[in-house]
Amino acid sequence: MNITNTFLNENSTIFDALNVINGNEALIGFVVNKDNKLIGTVTDGDLRRAFLKGFTNNDSLKEVMKKNFKYVVEGSTFSEALSLMEKYDLAQVPVVSKTFQVVDVFCKKKAGIKQNSPVILMAGGLGKRLRPHTNSCPKPMLEVGGKPILERILENYIKAGFSNFYFSVNYLKEQIFDYFGDGSKWGVNINYLIEEKPLGTAGSLGLLPSGLEGPFFISNGDVLTNFNPLNMLDFFYNNQAFASLAVIKHEHNFQFGVVKIKGVELEGFEEKPTFVNYINAGIYIVDHKILNFLPKGEFFDMPSLFLKAKNSGYKIVTFPIDEYWLDIGHPDSLKKANLDWLIK
């Protein structure tokens, strides 16, 4: 890896850092001053936490970078660097010279183990809002840029190194069987969770085989995104979470002036404010133990499952997605997806 591709300067923005981190295998950016002296580091997780605090792509990187970062000096062994990474649960550490310039980076290379995590793609919905397109075609098989939506989602996970998939299917499932088969065409393994009746976004998880260990991904079969799943998985591990929910920032511009009151007294005015909320992105990571919260054979959705786990004392974290994301839930969004892929 060419480490100079991971350098950022003092005037870089969060957007600059996202481009650097998503374009290098170490998943870390090094912030250097005009003398190329290391003054800070930034990881994908640092940026996601910054988004949740209200920072935007245009904000200065100096506001969110780690100034008290871990490092090893030139001449250190990989064993010494590994001890440091294990102690502080780091995926990588920079190697610096006597003048504090970055000369190399040591990586733990733990992603290969994590990529054994199963991925469950929910493809059993009726797609009522997309009729008449779904009268004779399951929603995940509608084409975007000449390929089914489900194939686009599958390819994004394959690109990140995942190879073990389960498709939850119900409506017109034979079309999905015929197209994807056992996954050998893509060099992966695909098994099917067959819903005899609609079980919701979580209910079909009860059909998973016993003995699954560790965390696994769950993705809706109608959501397109180019985010890197490994970033979400690292975020999940680093926060020692029981489950993680991907979220998207949604801004709503209120068309009226707002009157602020306290009791019956006027406090002030806010002219046409913008309200910012986060919405469910339809992508999740859960520990296998979450299956214990599922009612067997009943309709159940993911928000209910997450709240049940949270109310039992388990840690649930949110992972903000700032990359391309589109929920294909109605004809207009399907049209937009195809236009987006024309541009790509």
XYZ file of C-alpha atoms in Angstrom:
344
model
C 0.000 0.000 0.000
C 1.236 3.491 -0.880
C 0.882 5.311 2.459
C 1.152 8.745 0.823
C -2.348 8.080 -0.555
C -3.589 8.157 3.036
C -2.184 11.618 3.880
C -4.456 14.565 4.638
C -3.391 18.136 5.384
C -4.372 20.496 8.181
C -7.030 22.166 6.009
C -8.737 18.957 4.912
C -12.466 18.450 5.447
C -14.399 15.436 6.677
C -15.416 14.849 3.039
C -11.730 14.690 2.038
C -11.094 12.137 4.778
C -14.007 9.937 3.656
C -12.591 9.803 0.133
C -9.127 8.877 1.408
C -10.296 6.239 3.882
C -12.687 4.565 1.452
C -9.913 4.426 -1.121
C -7.168 2.689 0.880
C -6.924 -0.766 2.398
C -5.718 0.395 5.832
C -8.973 2.278 6.580
C -7.048 5.091 8.257
C -6.058 8.624 7.307
C -2.956 10.458 8.534
C -3.219 14.206 9.101
C 0.125 15.928 8.552
C 1.300 19.541 8.750
C 3.268 21.458 6.124
C 6.444 19.637 7.215
C 4.724 16.244 6.780
C 4.828 15.746 10.545
C 2.006 13.573 11.859
C -0.447 15.617 13.960
C -3.511 13.359 13.982
C -5.199 10.205 12.721
C -8.753 9.535 11.611
C -10.645 6.309 10.968
C -14.006 5.577 9.444
C -15.411 5.072 12.952
C -14.201 8.540 14.011
C -16.081 10.075 11.088
C -19.304 8.135 11.771
C -19.280 9.294 15.397
C -18.714 12.862 14.190
C -21.802 12.682 11.962
C -23.905 11.556 14.929
C -22.652 14.596 16.862
C -23.873 16.910 14.110
C -20.712 17.475 12.064
C -21.071 17.646 8.276
C -18.881 16.811 5.273
C -17.725 20.423 5.020
C -16.455 20.704 8.587
C -12.731 20.820 9.315
C -11.028 17.500 9.943
C -9.087 19.084 12.817
C -12.332 19.100 14.827
C -12.742 15.307 14.776
C -9.276 13.785 14.287
C -7.515 11.920 17.092
C -4.701 14.095 18.421
C -3.736 11.630 21.151
C -3.187 8.718 18.757
C -1.209 5.500 19.217
C 1.919 4.803 17.156
C 5.182 2.863 17.054
C 8.612 4.222 16.149
C 10.628 3.187 13.116
C 12.471 -0.063 13.818
C 9.685 -1.565 15.941
C 8.680 -5.135 15.160
C 5.260 -6.264 13.998
C 4.941 -8.176 17.275
C 5.378 -4.937 19.235
C 2.820 -3.178 17.044
C 0.401 -6.094 17.395
C 0.620 -5.909 21.193
C -0.323 -2.234 21.014
C -3.216 -2.964 18.637
C -4.501 -5.764 20.851
C -4.274 -3.617 23.990
C -6.277 -0.725 22.504
C -8.396 -2.745 20.015
C -6.916 -1.018 16.963
C -6.968 -2.300 13.391
C -3.775 -0.423 12.447
C -1.052 1.840 13.864
C 1.305 4.225 12.059
C 5.074 3.808 12.128
C 6.822 7.163 12.603
C 10.411 8.339 12.179
C 12.440 10.299 14.733
C 11.114 13.492 13.138
C 7.538 12.142 13.494
C 6.908 11.528 9.815
C 4.845 8.494 8.803
C 7.040 5.885 7.122
C 4.780 2.814 7.280
C 1.622 1.364 8.804
C 1.079 -1.950 10.598
C -2.325 -3.605 10.076
C -3.871 -6.338 12.188
C -5.548 -7.909 9.118
C -8.497 -9.171 11.136
C -11.038 -8.481 8.398
C -10.614 -11.951 6.885
C -12.076 -13.556 10.020
C -14.918 -11.087 10.209
C -15.921 -11.659 6.588
C -17.017 -15.169 7.496
C -20.042 -13.482 9.044
C -23.265 -14.602 7.317
C -25.339 -12.058 5.392
C -29.130 -12.406 5.387
C -30.892 -10.587 2.546
C -34.618 -10.033 3.070
C -36.310 -10.718 -0.274
C -39.782 -11.928 0.688
C -41.875 -8.742 0.535
C -44.945 -8.314 -1.671
C -43.884 -4.933 -3.070
C -47.442 -3.549 -3.021
C -46.322 0.078 -3.436
C -44.470 -0.831 -6.647
C -47.453 -2.311 -8.458
C -47.968 -2.920 -11.355
C -44.190 -3.576 -11.626
C -44.470 -6.320 -8.996
C -47.622 -8.013 -10.271
C -45.527 -10.775 -11.814
C -42.057 -10.004 -10.450
C -40.804 -9.961 -6.830
C -39.582 -6.508 -5.853
C -35.913 -7.551 -5.306
C -35.841 -8.890 -8.882
C -36.801 -5.563 -10.469
C -33.887 -4.362 -12.561
C -31.661 -1.372 -11.866
C -29.126 -0.678 -14.587
C -29.792 -4.046 -16.227
C -29.425 -6.161 -13.066
C -31.909 -7.160 -10.329
C -31.819 -5.013 -7.194
C -30.933 -8.130 -5.200
C -27.909 -8.787 -7.398
C -26.678 -5.213 -6.885
C -26.905 -5.726 -3.113
C -25.225 -9.124 -3.310
C -22.337 -7.732 -5.358
C -21.662 -4.971 -2.831
C -21.193 -7.568 -0.079
C -19.106 -9.806 -2.343
C -16.870 -6.815 -3.165
C -16.187 -6.491 0.584
C -15.231 -10.179 0.785
C -18.389 -11.820 2.137
C -19.302 -15.227 0.757
C -21.935 -16.848 2.985
C -25.497 -15.702 2.204
C -29.068 -16.524 3.180
C -31.997 -15.185 1.126
C -35.305 -14.907 2.970
C -37.992 -15.475 0.309
C -41.764 -15.775 -0.021
C -43.567 -13.946 -2.843
C -42.774 -15.411 -6.311
C -39.734 -17.073 -4.751
C -39.185 -19.422 -7.709
C -37.876 -16.506 -9.789
C -35.199 -15.867 -7.150
C -34.297 -19.594 -6.975
C -33.972 -19.804 -10.763
C -31.787 -16.713 -11.066
C -29.397 -17.124 -8.117
C -29.362 -20.876 -7.521
C -26.719 -21.869 -4.982
C -24.597 -18.778 -5.677
C -21.846 -20.618 -7.542
C -22.175 -18.214 -10.482
C -20.850 -15.487 -8.169
C -18.391 -17.731 -6.333
C -20.402 -17.625 -3.094
C -22.743 -19.863 -1.124
C -26.477 -19.033 -1.065
C -29.057 -20.810 1.077
C -32.752 -19.957 1.352
C -35.053 -19.207 4.271
C -38.507 -20.036 2.905
C -41.410 -18.195 4.538
C -44.629 -20.156 4.190
C -46.372 -16.960 5.300
C -45.021 -13.388 5.598
C -42.961 -13.161 8.792
C -41.806 -9.532 8.678
C -38.282 -8.137 8.596
C -37.207 -10.159 11.642
C -39.523 -13.153 11.842
C -37.742 -15.136 9.133
C -34.543 -15.114 11.209
C -36.169 -17.895 13.192
C -35.665 -20.084 10.107
C -31.873 -19.811 10.314
C -30.074 -23.079 11.073
C -29.010 -23.653 14.660
C -25.360 -23.301 15.566
C -24.624 -19.934 13.941
C -21.952 -18.087 15.914
C -20.849 -14.487 16.077
C -22.540 -11.482 14.460
C -24.264 -11.448 11.083
C -25.618 -8.854 8.663
C -29.273 -8.373 7.789
C -30.162 -6.199 4.781
C -33.486 -5.327 3.222
C -33.730 -6.548 -0.349
C -34.947 -3.191 -1.679
C -32.180 -0.882 -0.430
C -29.323 0.152 -2.707
C -26.113 1.570 -1.239
C -22.419 1.577 -2.078
C -21.259 1.737 1.559
C -18.505 -0.642 2.679
C -20.001 -3.256 5.063
C -16.585 -3.782 6.667
C -16.715 -0.238 8.043
C -19.985 -1.023 9.796
C -18.590 -4.306 11.095
C -15.501 -2.576 12.492
C -17.774 0.018 14.129
C -19.822 -2.799 15.678
C -16.728 -4.510 17.121
C -15.044 -1.309 18.306
C -18.165 -0.272 20.215
C -18.563 -3.762 21.727
C -22.194 -3.739 20.659
C -24.862 -6.436 20.762
C -26.512 -5.046 17.638
C -26.091 -2.146 15.227
C -28.564 -0.236 13.093
C -27.528 1.735 9.997
C -29.169 5.164 9.838
C -29.505 7.965 7.279
C -29.733 11.669 8.099
C -33.037 13.122 6.909
C -33.647 16.880 6.767
C -37.152 18.328 6.627
C -37.589 21.997 5.764
C -40.663 23.268 7.593
C -42.614 25.665 5.358
C -43.991 27.788 8.189
C -42.446 30.024 10.806
C -42.411 28.352 14.222
C -43.597 30.114 17.360
C -41.706 29.054 20.482
C -43.697 29.169 23.687
C -43.262 28.228 27.311
C -46.580 27.593 28.947
C -48.655 30.442 27.544
C -45.783 32.935 27.211
C -44.022 33.775 23.973
C -40.328 32.866 23.910
C -39.458 33.684 20.311
C -39.760 32.846 16.645
C -37.889 30.586 14.229
C -38.522 31.272 10.564
C -39.002 28.119 8.443
C -36.625 25.913 10.442
C -34.959 22.721 9.244
C -35.561 19.637 11.374
C -32.893 16.937 11.265
C -33.660 13.318 12.140
C -32.181 9.913 11.443
C -34.181 7.241 9.618
C -33.774 3.475 9.532
C -31.541 2.499 6.570
C -32.693 -1.147 6.546
C -29.230 -2.596 7.267
C -28.371 -4.280 10.563
C -25.712 -6.285 12.389
C -26.833 -8.518 15.230
C -25.172 -10.943 17.592
C -26.484 -14.474 17.100
C -27.865 -14.418 20.665
C -30.516 -11.927 19.527
C -32.375 -14.889 18.012
C -33.417 -15.802 21.550
C -35.751 -12.781 21.523
C -37.724 -13.977 18.487
C -41.236 -15.374 18.884
C -41.242 -18.617 16.906
C -43.140 -18.648 13.626
C -44.761 -15.251 14.148
C -44.692 -11.979 12.234
C -42.052 -9.744 13.823
C -40.169 -6.671 12.618
C -36.618 -5.477 13.232
C -37.503 -2.352 15.300
C -39.481 -4.556 17.706
C -36.581 -6.994 17.948
C -34.077 -4.204 18.648
C -36.278 -2.617 21.306
C -36.806 -5.994 22.964
C -33.034 -6.510 23.171
C -32.426 -2.922 24.346
C -35.060 -3.201 27.078
C -33.267 -6.337 28.274
C -30.099 -4.294 28.829
C -28.149 -5.007 25.643
C -26.099 -2.294 23.911
C -27.491 -1.189 20.538
C -25.502 1.333 18.470
C -26.370 3.347 15.361
C -24.095 3.568 12.322
C -24.639 6.648 10.109
C -24.354 6.114 6.357
C -23.182 9.143 4.402
C -22.626 7.249 1.148
C -25.148 6.703 -1.660
C -28.362 5.119 -0.322
C -31.785 4.659 -1.874
C -34.885 2.821 -0.655
C -36.685 1.495 -3.730
C -40.191 1.482 -2.316
C -42.259 3.142 -5.037
C -42.135 3.746 -8.836
C -40.423 7.144 -8.539
C -37.504 5.724 -6.537
C -37.161 2.830 -9.019
C -36.949 5.365 -11.837
C -34.372 7.392 -9.887
C -32.256 4.277 -9.244
C -32.098 3.531 -12.956
C -31.126 7.127 -13.717
C -28.411 6.947 -11.042
C -26.979 3.802 -12.625
C -26.962 5.453 -16.046
C -24.736 8.176 -14.585
C -22.455 5.522 -13.010
